[in-house]
């Protein structure tokens, strides 16, 4: 089955301009064209788009994504290099998740602080709740 550029763009919440750009820079080397010159996206092309969007959302730059797909087109001889790219990206994502979790703890503390301040009627709650000061210092120092 084939999809128009509009259908493919809609499926991934992208613009047709973005898909044309991806095609222009070589991210979609297997996209075919109809006899009238319109791009035709196959299921395989949509799978590639899904991977492009996944890698973009995890912080990989388009240049690196293109390198990944160029390697993929070369076949089995590049499996080790592609696997290493995914291992490296996985490590970056895990580090980002760790950082986000730490930041979430800080945000949760601030919510707890403001809830306590609201209940007490003042923002200086550390006098009445010294354990909160200890928790603050642990998170922010």
PDB file of C-alpha atoms in Angstrom:
ATOM      1  CA  UNK A   1       0.000   0.000   0.000  1.00  0.00           C
ATOM      2  CA  UNK A   2       1.181   3.521  -0.762  1.00  0.00           C
ATOM      3  CA  UNK A   3       0.464   6.800   0.968  1.00  0.00           C
ATOM      4  CA  UNK A   4       0.558  10.359  -0.307  1.00  0.00           C
ATOM      5  CA  UNK A   5       2.879  12.880   1.302  1.00  0.00           C
ATOM      6  CA  UNK A   6      -0.163  14.434   3.025  1.00  0.00           C
ATOM      7  CA  UNK A   7      -1.235  11.083   4.465  1.00  0.00           C
ATOM      8  CA  UNK A   8       2.295  10.314   5.682  1.00  0.00           C
ATOM      9  CA  UNK A   9       2.650  13.780   7.205  1.00  0.00           C
ATOM     10  CA  UNK A  10      -0.680  13.478   8.997  1.00  0.00           C
ATOM     11  CA  UNK A  11       0.209  10.057  10.390  1.00  0.00           C
ATOM     12  CA  UNK A  12       3.310  11.485  12.091  1.00  0.00           C
ATOM     13  CA  UNK A  13       1.943  14.943  12.862  1.00  0.00           C
ATOM     14  CA  UNK A  14       4.505  16.509  10.539  1.00  0.00           C
ATOM     15  CA  UNK A  15       4.192  19.000   7.728  1.00  0.00           C
ATOM     16  CA  UNK A  16       4.574  18.058   4.097  1.00  0.00           C
ATOM     17  CA  UNK A  17       7.414  20.598   4.026  1.00  0.00           C
ATOM     18  CA  UNK A  18       9.243  18.552   6.695  1.00  0.00           C
ATOM     19  CA  UNK A  19       8.842  15.346   4.705  1.00  0.00           C
ATOM     20  CA  UNK A  20      10.109  17.042   1.547  1.00  0.00           C
ATOM     21  CA  UNK A  21      13.091  18.297   3.549  1.00  0.00           C
ATOM     22  CA  UNK A  22      13.800  14.810   4.908  1.00  0.00           C
ATOM     23  CA  UNK A  23      13.670  13.477   1.368  1.00  0.00           C
ATOM     24  CA  UNK A  24      15.903  16.282   0.074  1.00  0.00           C
ATOM     25  CA  UNK A  25      18.629  15.618   2.670  1.00  0.00           C
ATOM     26  CA  UNK A  26      18.551  11.885   2.030  1.00  0.00           C
ATOM     27  CA  UNK A  27      16.700  10.616   5.098  1.00  0.00           C
ATOM     28  CA  UNK A  28      14.086   8.891   2.944  1.00  0.00           C
ATOM     29  CA  UNK A  29      16.094   7.344   0.109  1.00  0.00           C
ATOM     30  CA  UNK A  30      13.517   4.683  -0.720  1.00  0.00           C
ATOM     31  CA  UNK A  31      10.521   7.005  -1.205  1.00  0.00           C
ATOM     32  CA  UNK A  32       9.245   6.468  -4.701  1.00  0.00           C
ATOM     33  CA  UNK A  33       7.362   8.729  -7.046  1.00  0.00           C
ATOM     34  CA  UNK A  34       4.218   8.215  -9.031  1.00  0.00           C
ATOM     35  CA  UNK A  35       4.145   8.604 -12.807  1.00  0.00           C
ATOM     36  CA  UNK A  36       3.063  12.200 -12.245  1.00  0.00           C
ATOM     37  CA  UNK A  37       6.069  12.855  -9.969  1.00  0.00           C
ATOM     38  CA  UNK A  38       4.285  12.815  -6.604  1.00  0.00           C
ATOM     39  CA  UNK A  39       6.023  11.150  -3.672  1.00  0.00           C
ATOM     40  CA  UNK A  40       4.593   7.762  -2.700  1.00  0.00           C
ATOM     41  CA  UNK A  41       5.324   6.467   0.790  1.00  0.00           C
ATOM     42  CA  UNK A  42       5.369   2.703   1.328  1.00  0.00           C
ATOM     43  CA  UNK A  43       4.840   0.912   4.637  1.00  0.00           C
ATOM     44  CA  UNK A  44       8.637   0.584   4.807  1.00  0.00           C
ATOM     45  CA  UNK A  45       8.996   4.352   4.352  1.00  0.00           C
ATOM     46  CA  UNK A  46       6.524   4.889   7.196  1.00  0.00           C
ATOM     47  CA  UNK A  47       8.596   2.544   9.367  1.00  0.00           C
ATOM     48  CA  UNK A  48      11.652   4.666   8.548  1.00  0.00           C
ATOM     49  CA  UNK A  49       9.719   7.809   9.465  1.00  0.00           C
ATOM     50  CA  UNK A  50       8.748   6.234  12.774  1.00  0.00           C
ATOM     51  CA  UNK A  51      12.419   5.531  13.490  1.00  0.00           C
ATOM     52  CA  UNK A  52      13.447   9.040  12.416  1.00  0.00           C
ATOM     53  CA  UNK A  53      10.903  10.570  14.770  1.00  0.00           C
ATOM     54  CA  UNK A  54      11.952   8.243  17.605  1.00  0.00           C
ATOM     55  CA  UNK A  55      15.603   9.170  17.200  1.00  0.00           C
ATOM     56  CA  UNK A  56      14.772  12.879  16.896  1.00  0.00           C
ATOM     57  CA  UNK A  57      12.672  12.792  20.057  1.00  0.00           C
ATOM     58  CA  UNK A  58      15.559  11.216  21.933  1.00  0.00           C
ATOM     59  CA  UNK A  59      17.924  13.992  20.885  1.00  0.00           C
ATOM     60  CA  UNK A  60      19.744  12.585  17.874  1.00  0.00           C
ATOM     61  CA  UNK A  61      20.536  15.237  15.265  1.00  0.00           C
ATOM     62  CA  UNK A  62      19.348  14.816  11.678  1.00  0.00           C
ATOM     63  CA  UNK A  63      22.974  14.443  10.543  1.00  0.00           C
ATOM     64  CA  UNK A  64      23.425  11.465  12.892  1.00  0.00           C
ATOM     65  CA  UNK A  65      20.079   9.983  11.854  1.00  0.00           C
ATOM     66  CA  UNK A  66      21.110  10.238   8.211  1.00  0.00           C
ATOM     67  CA  UNK A  67      24.371   8.453   9.033  1.00  0.00           C
ATOM     68  CA  UNK A  68      22.344   5.657  10.656  1.00  0.00           C
ATOM     69  CA  UNK A  69      20.190   5.212   7.548  1.00  0.00           C
ATOM     70  CA  UNK A  70      23.179   5.401   5.196  1.00  0.00           C
ATOM     71  CA  UNK A  71      24.760   2.605   7.220  1.00  0.00           C
ATOM     72  CA  UNK A  72      21.518   0.622   7.114  1.00  0.00           C
ATOM     73  CA  UNK A  73      21.468   0.831   3.314  1.00  0.00           C
ATOM     74  CA  UNK A  74      24.963  -0.666   3.240  1.00  0.00           C
ATOM     75  CA  UNK A  75      23.599  -3.820   4.822  1.00  0.00           C
ATOM     76  CA  UNK A  76      24.935  -6.369   7.254  1.00  0.00           C
ATOM     77  CA  UNK A  77      28.516  -5.115   7.161  1.00  0.00           C
ATOM     78  CA  UNK A  78      27.430  -2.108   9.251  1.00  0.00           C
ATOM     79  CA  UNK A  79      25.476  -3.951  11.946  1.00  0.00           C
ATOM     80  CA  UNK A  80      28.169  -3.381  14.585  1.00  0.00           C
ATOM     81  CA  UNK A  81      28.364   0.339  13.873  1.00  0.00           C
ATOM     82  CA  UNK A  82      24.565   0.747  13.904  1.00  0.00           C
ATOM     83  CA  UNK A  83      24.312  -1.259  17.110  1.00  0.00           C
ATOM     84  CA  UNK A  84      26.966   0.966  18.713  1.00  0.00           C
ATOM     85  CA  UNK A  85      24.995   4.049  17.683  1.00  0.00           C
ATOM     86  CA  UNK A  86      21.924   2.627  19.430  1.00  0.00           C
ATOM     87  CA  UNK A  87      23.957   1.656  22.530  1.00  0.00           C
ATOM     88  CA  UNK A  88      25.373   5.201  22.709  1.00  0.00           C
ATOM     89  CA  UNK A  89      21.922   6.716  22.273  1.00  0.00           C
ATOM     90  CA  UNK A  90      20.500   4.404  24.945  1.00  0.00           C
ATOM     91  CA  UNK A  91      23.198   5.616  27.367  1.00  0.00           C
ATOM     92  CA  UNK A  92      22.359   9.257  26.617  1.00  0.00           C
ATOM     93  CA  UNK A  93      18.655   8.582  27.152  1.00  0.00           C
ATOM     94  CA  UNK A  94      19.310   6.789  30.438  1.00  0.00           C
ATOM     95  CA  UNK A  95      21.392   9.738  31.650  1.00  0.00           C
ATOM     96  CA  UNK A  96      18.651  12.149  30.636  1.00  0.00           C
ATOM     97  CA  UNK A  97      16.038  10.035  32.449  1.00  0.00           C
ATOM     98  CA  UNK A  98      18.220  10.050  35.574  1.00  0.00           C
ATOM     99  CA  UNK A  99      18.505  13.825  35.385  1.00  0.00           C
ATOM    100  CA  UNK A 100      14.773  14.240  34.763  1.00  0.00           C
ATOM    101  CA  UNK A 101      13.967  12.029  37.751  1.00  0.00           C
ATOM    102  CA  UNK A 102      16.189  14.168  39.975  1.00  0.00           C
ATOM    103  CA  UNK A 103      14.519  17.312  38.686  1.00  0.00           C
ATOM    104  CA  UNK A 104      11.098  15.737  39.263  1.00  0.00           C
ATOM    105  CA  UNK A 105      12.047  15.146  42.907  1.00  0.00           C
ATOM    106  CA  UNK A 106      12.903  18.836  43.221  1.00  0.00           C
ATOM    107  CA  UNK A 107       9.605  19.887  41.678  1.00  0.00           C
ATOM    108  CA  UNK A 108       7.697  17.482  43.923  1.00  0.00           C
ATOM    109  CA  UNK A 109       9.497  18.940  46.942  1.00  0.00           C
ATOM    110  CA  UNK A 110       8.522  22.465  45.914  1.00  0.00           C
ATOM    111  CA  UNK A 111       4.877  21.404  45.562  1.00  0.00           C
ATOM    112  CA  UNK A 112       5.024  19.838  49.026  1.00  0.00           C
ATOM    113  CA  UNK A 113       6.695  22.991  50.367  1.00  0.00           C
ATOM    114  CA  UNK A 114       3.998  25.266  48.935  1.00  0.00           C
ATOM    115  CA  UNK A 115       1.209  22.977  50.140  1.00  0.00           C
ATOM    116  CA  UNK A 116       2.708  23.069  53.615  1.00  0.00           C
ATOM    117  CA  UNK A 117       3.192  26.854  53.448  1.00  0.00           C
ATOM    118  CA  UNK A 118      -0.424  27.272  52.385  1.00  0.00           C
ATOM    119  CA  UNK A 119      -1.625  25.078  55.277  1.00  0.00           C
ATOM    120  CA  UNK A 120       0.577  26.885  57.820  1.00  0.00           C
ATOM    121  CA  UNK A 121      -0.275  30.308  56.430  1.00  0.00           C
ATOM    122  CA  UNK A 122       3.277  31.475  55.736  1.00  0.00           C
ATOM    123  CA  UNK A 123       6.111  30.620  53.422  1.00  0.00           C
ATOM    124  CA  UNK A 124       8.778  30.117  56.084  1.00  0.00           C
ATOM    125  CA  UNK A 125       7.834  26.575  57.074  1.00  0.00           C
ATOM    126  CA  UNK A 126      11.324  25.410  57.987  1.00  0.00           C
ATOM    127  CA  UNK A 127      10.987  26.592  61.605  1.00  0.00           C
ATOM    128  CA  UNK A 128       8.006  24.317  62.195  1.00  0.00           C
ATOM    129  CA  UNK A 129       9.193  21.554  59.874  1.00  0.00           C
ATOM    130  CA  UNK A 130      13.000  21.247  60.153  1.00  0.00           C
ATOM    131  CA  UNK A 131      12.863  17.894  58.328  1.00  0.00           C
ATOM    132  CA  UNK A 132      11.775  19.847  55.249  1.00  0.00           C
ATOM    133  CA  UNK A 133      14.917  21.971  55.497  1.00  0.00           C
ATOM    134  CA  UNK A 134      16.997  18.805  55.610  1.00  0.00           C
ATOM    135  CA  UNK A 135      15.108  17.475  52.572  1.00  0.00           C
ATOM    136  CA  UNK A 136      15.649  20.793  50.774  1.00  0.00           C
ATOM    137  CA  UNK A 137      19.374  20.747  51.483  1.00  0.00           C
ATOM    138  CA  UNK A 138      19.648  17.157  50.298  1.00  0.00           C
ATOM    139  CA  UNK A 139      17.954  17.976  47.001  1.00  0.00           C
ATOM    140  CA  UNK A 140      19.376  21.403  46.215  1.00  0.00           C
ATOM    141  CA  UNK A 141      22.925  21.349  47.572  1.00  0.00           C
TER     142      UNK A 141
END
